[in-house]
CSV table of C-alpha atoms and ligand atoms in Angstrom, one decimal:
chain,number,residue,atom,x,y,z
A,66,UNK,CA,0.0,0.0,0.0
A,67,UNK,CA,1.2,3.5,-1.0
A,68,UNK,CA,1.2,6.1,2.0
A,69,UNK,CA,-0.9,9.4,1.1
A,70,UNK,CA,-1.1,10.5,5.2
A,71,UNK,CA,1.1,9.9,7.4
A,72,UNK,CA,0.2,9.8,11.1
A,73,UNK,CA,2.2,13.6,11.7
A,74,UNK,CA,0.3,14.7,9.0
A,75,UNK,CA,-3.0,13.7,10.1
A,76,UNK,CA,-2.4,14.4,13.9
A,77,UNK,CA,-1.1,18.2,12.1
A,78,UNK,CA,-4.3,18.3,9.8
A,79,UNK,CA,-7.2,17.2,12.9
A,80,UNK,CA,-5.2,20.1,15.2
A,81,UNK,CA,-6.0,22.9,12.7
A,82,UNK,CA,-9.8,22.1,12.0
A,83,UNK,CA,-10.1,21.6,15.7
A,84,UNK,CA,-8.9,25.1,16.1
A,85,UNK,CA,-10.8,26.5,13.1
A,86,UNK,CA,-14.2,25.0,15.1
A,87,UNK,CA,-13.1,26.3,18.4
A,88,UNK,CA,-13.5,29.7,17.6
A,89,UNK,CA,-16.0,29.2,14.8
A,90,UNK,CA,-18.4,28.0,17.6
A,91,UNK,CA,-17.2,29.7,20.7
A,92,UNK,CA,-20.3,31.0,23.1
A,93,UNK,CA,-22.8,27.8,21.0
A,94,UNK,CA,-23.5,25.0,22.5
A,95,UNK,CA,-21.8,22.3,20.2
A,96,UNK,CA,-23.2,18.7,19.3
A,97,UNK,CA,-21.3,16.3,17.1
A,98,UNK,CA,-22.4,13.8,15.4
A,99,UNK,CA,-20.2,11.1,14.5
A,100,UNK,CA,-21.1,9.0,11.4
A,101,UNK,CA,-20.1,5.2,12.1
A,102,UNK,CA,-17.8,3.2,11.9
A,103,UNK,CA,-15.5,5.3,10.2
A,104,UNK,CA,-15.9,8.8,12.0
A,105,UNK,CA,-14.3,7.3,15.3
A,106,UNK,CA,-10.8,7.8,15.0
A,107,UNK,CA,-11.3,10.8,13.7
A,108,UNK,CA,-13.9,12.2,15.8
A,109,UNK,CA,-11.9,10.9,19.2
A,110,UNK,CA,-8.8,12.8,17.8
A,111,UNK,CA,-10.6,16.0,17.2
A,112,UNK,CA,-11.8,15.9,20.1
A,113,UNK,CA,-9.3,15.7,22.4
A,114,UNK,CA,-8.1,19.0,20.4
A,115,UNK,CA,-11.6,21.0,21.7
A,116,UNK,CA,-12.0,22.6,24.8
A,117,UNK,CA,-15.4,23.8,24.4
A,118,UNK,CA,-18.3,22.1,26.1
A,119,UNK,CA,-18.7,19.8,23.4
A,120,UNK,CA,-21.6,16.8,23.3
A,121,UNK,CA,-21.1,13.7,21.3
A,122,UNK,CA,-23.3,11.1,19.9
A,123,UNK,CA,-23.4,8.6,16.7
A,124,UNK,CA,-25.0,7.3,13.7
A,125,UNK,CA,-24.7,4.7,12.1
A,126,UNK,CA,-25.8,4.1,8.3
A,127,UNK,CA,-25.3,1.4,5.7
A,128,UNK,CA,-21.9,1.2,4.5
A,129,UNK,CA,-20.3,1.2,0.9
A,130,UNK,CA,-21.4,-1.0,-1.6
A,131,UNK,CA,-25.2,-1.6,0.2
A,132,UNK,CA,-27.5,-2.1,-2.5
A,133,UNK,CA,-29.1,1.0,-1.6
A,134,UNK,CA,-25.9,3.0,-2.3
A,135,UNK,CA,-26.8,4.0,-6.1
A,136,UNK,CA,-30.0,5.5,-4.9
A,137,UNK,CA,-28.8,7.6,-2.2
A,138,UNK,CA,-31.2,6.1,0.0
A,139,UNK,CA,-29.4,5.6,3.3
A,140,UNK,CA,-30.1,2.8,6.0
A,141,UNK,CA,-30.0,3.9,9.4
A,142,UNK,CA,-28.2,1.3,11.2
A,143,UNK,CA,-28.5,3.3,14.8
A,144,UNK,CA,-29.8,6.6,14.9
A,145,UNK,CA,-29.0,9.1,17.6
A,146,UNK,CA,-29.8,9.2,21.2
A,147,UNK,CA,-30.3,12.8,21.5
A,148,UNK,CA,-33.2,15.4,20.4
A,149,UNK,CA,-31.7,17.7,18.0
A,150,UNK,CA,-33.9,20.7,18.3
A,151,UNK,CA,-32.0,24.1,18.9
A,152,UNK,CA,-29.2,22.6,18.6
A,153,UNK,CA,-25.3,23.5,16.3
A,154,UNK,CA,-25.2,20.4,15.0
A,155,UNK,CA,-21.6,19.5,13.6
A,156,UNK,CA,-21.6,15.8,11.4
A,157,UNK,CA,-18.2,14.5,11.1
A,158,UNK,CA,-17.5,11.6,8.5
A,159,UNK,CA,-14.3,10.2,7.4
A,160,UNK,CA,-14.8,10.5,3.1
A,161,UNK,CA,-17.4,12.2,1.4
A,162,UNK,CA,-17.9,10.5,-2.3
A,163,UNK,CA,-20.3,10.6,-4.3
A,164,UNK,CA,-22.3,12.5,-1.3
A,165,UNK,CA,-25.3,10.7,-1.5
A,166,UNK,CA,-24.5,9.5,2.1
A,167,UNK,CA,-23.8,13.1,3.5
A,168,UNK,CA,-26.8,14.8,1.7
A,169,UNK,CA,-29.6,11.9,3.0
A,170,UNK,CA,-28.4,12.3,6.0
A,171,UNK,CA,-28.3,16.7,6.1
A,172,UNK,CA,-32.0,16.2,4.9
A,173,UNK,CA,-32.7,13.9,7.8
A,174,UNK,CA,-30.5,15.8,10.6
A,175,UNK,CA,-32.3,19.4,8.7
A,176,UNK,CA,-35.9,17.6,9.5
A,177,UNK,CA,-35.5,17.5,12.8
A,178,UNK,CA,-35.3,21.3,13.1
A,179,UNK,CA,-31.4,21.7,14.8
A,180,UNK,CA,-30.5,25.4,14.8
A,181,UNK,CA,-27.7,24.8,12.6
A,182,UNK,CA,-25.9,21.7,10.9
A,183,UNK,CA,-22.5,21.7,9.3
A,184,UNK,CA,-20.7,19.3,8.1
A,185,UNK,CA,-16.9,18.3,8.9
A,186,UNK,CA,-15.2,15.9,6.8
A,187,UNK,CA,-11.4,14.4,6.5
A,188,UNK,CA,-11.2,13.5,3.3
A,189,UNK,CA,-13.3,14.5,0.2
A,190,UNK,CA,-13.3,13.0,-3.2
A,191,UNK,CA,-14.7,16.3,-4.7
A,192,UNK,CA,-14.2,15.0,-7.9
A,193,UNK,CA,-17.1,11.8,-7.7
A,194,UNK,CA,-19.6,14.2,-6.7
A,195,UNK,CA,-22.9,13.1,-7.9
A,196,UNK,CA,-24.8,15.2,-5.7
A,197,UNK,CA,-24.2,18.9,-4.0
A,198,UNK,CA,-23.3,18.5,-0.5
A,199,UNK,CA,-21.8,21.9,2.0
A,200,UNK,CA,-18.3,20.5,3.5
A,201,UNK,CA,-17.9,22.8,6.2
A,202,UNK,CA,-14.4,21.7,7.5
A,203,UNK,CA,-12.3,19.6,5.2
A,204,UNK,CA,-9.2,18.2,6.3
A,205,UNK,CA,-7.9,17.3,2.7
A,206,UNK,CA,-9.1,16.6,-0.7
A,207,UNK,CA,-8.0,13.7,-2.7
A,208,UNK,CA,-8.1,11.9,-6.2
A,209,UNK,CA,-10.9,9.0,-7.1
A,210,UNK,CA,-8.5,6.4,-5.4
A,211,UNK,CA,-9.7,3.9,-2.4
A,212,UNK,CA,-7.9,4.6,0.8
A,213,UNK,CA,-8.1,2.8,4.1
A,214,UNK,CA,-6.6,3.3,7.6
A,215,UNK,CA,-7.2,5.7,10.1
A,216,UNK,CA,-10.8,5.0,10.3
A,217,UNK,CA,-11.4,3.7,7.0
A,218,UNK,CA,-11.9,0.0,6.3
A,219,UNK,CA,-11.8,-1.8,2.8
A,220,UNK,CA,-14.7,-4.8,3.9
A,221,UNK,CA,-14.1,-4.2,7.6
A,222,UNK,CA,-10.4,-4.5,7.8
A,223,UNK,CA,-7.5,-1.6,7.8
A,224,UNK,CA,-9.4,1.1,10.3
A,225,UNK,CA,-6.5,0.4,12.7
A,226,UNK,CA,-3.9,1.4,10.5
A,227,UNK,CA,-2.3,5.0,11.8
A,228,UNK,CA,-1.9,6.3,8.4
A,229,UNK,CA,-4.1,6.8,5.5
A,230,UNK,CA,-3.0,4.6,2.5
A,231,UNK,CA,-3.7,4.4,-1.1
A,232,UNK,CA,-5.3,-0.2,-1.6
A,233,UNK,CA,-3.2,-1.9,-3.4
A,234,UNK,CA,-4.3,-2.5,-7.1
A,235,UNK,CA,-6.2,1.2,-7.0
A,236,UNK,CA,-3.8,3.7,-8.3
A,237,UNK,CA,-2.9,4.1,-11.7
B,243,LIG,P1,-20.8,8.5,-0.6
B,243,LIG,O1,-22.2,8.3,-0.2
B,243,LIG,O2,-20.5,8.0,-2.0
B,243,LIG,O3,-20.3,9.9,-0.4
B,243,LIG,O4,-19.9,7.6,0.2
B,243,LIG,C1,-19.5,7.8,1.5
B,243,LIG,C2,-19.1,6.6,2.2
B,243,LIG,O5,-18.5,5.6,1.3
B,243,LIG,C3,-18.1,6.9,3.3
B,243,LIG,O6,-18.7,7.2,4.5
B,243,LIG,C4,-17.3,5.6,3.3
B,243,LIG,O7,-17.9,4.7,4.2
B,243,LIG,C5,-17.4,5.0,1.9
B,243,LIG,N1,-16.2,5.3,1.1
B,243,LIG,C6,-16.1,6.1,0.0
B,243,LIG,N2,-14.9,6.2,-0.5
B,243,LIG,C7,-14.1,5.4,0.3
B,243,LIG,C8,-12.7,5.0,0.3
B,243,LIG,O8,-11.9,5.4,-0.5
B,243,LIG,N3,-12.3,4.2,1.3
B,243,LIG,C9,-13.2,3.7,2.3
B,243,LIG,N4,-14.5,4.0,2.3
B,243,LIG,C10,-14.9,4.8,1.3
């Protein structure tokens, strides 16, 4: 597997959004929502960058390659624990794609009248885009290749790994 992220890179990378959402959301009352399974490295290391009063909950929705995927019709796997009304809603994903996941799931988060929802996202394929979707905080944006690690899994396996890494047989 090809390296694109190292871990100083990433570790470099979650530090500066952190610090971007620190002061975008100083005096607000901050809930984020972290998109299973992927989200969880990322969210936990973003986290520990905040020191605003920050809640944190999780959703989790069919993952790439459901039959459903094509559609943009999103399964809710586990849906959140908390009410979201009043509430600065921050999503953070690992990759947005084609979008279809992100924007089903705006729509959804938008429906259940939050007082604001924006979207942070490590890595964006912004050239698949099938569908419009608002990326907030972006920590980089890559080519159409498959990565894995740091989150990331290629049919469950390589989330552990502490970089982010181009799979083998998907570049050139
Ligand atoms: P989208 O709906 O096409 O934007 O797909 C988003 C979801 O597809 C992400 O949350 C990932 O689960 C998965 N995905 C897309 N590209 C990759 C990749 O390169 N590696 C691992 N998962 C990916």
């Amino acid at each position: 597997m090809k390296i694109m992220f190292m871990p100083d890179a990433l570790a470099t990378r979650v530090a500066e959004l952190a610090q971007t959402i620190e002061a975008d959301y100083r005096e607000k009352d901050l809930l984020l929502i972290g998109i299973l399974k992927g989200a969880v490295i990322f969210l936990a290391d973003l986290i520990r960058h905040l020191s605003l009063p920050v809640e944190v909950d999780f959703m989790a929705v069919a993952s790439y390659g459901a039959a459903t995927k094509s559609s943009g019709v999103v399964r809710i796997l586990k849906d959140l624990e908390v009410p979201l009304a009043g509430r600065h809603v921050l999503v953070v994903e690992d990759i947005v794609d084609t979008g279809l996941t992100l924007r089903y799931l705006l729509d959804l988060l938008w429906a259940r009248e939050p007082a604001s929802v924006r979207t942070c996202v490590l890595l964006d394929k912004r050239e698949r885009r099938l569908v419009p979707v608002p990326v907030d905080y972006c920590g980089f944006v890559i080519p159409d290749v498959f990565v894995v690690g740091y989150g990331l899994d290629y049919a469950e396996k390589y989330r552990q790994l502490p970089y982010v890494a181009v799979l083998d047989g998907e570049e050139g």
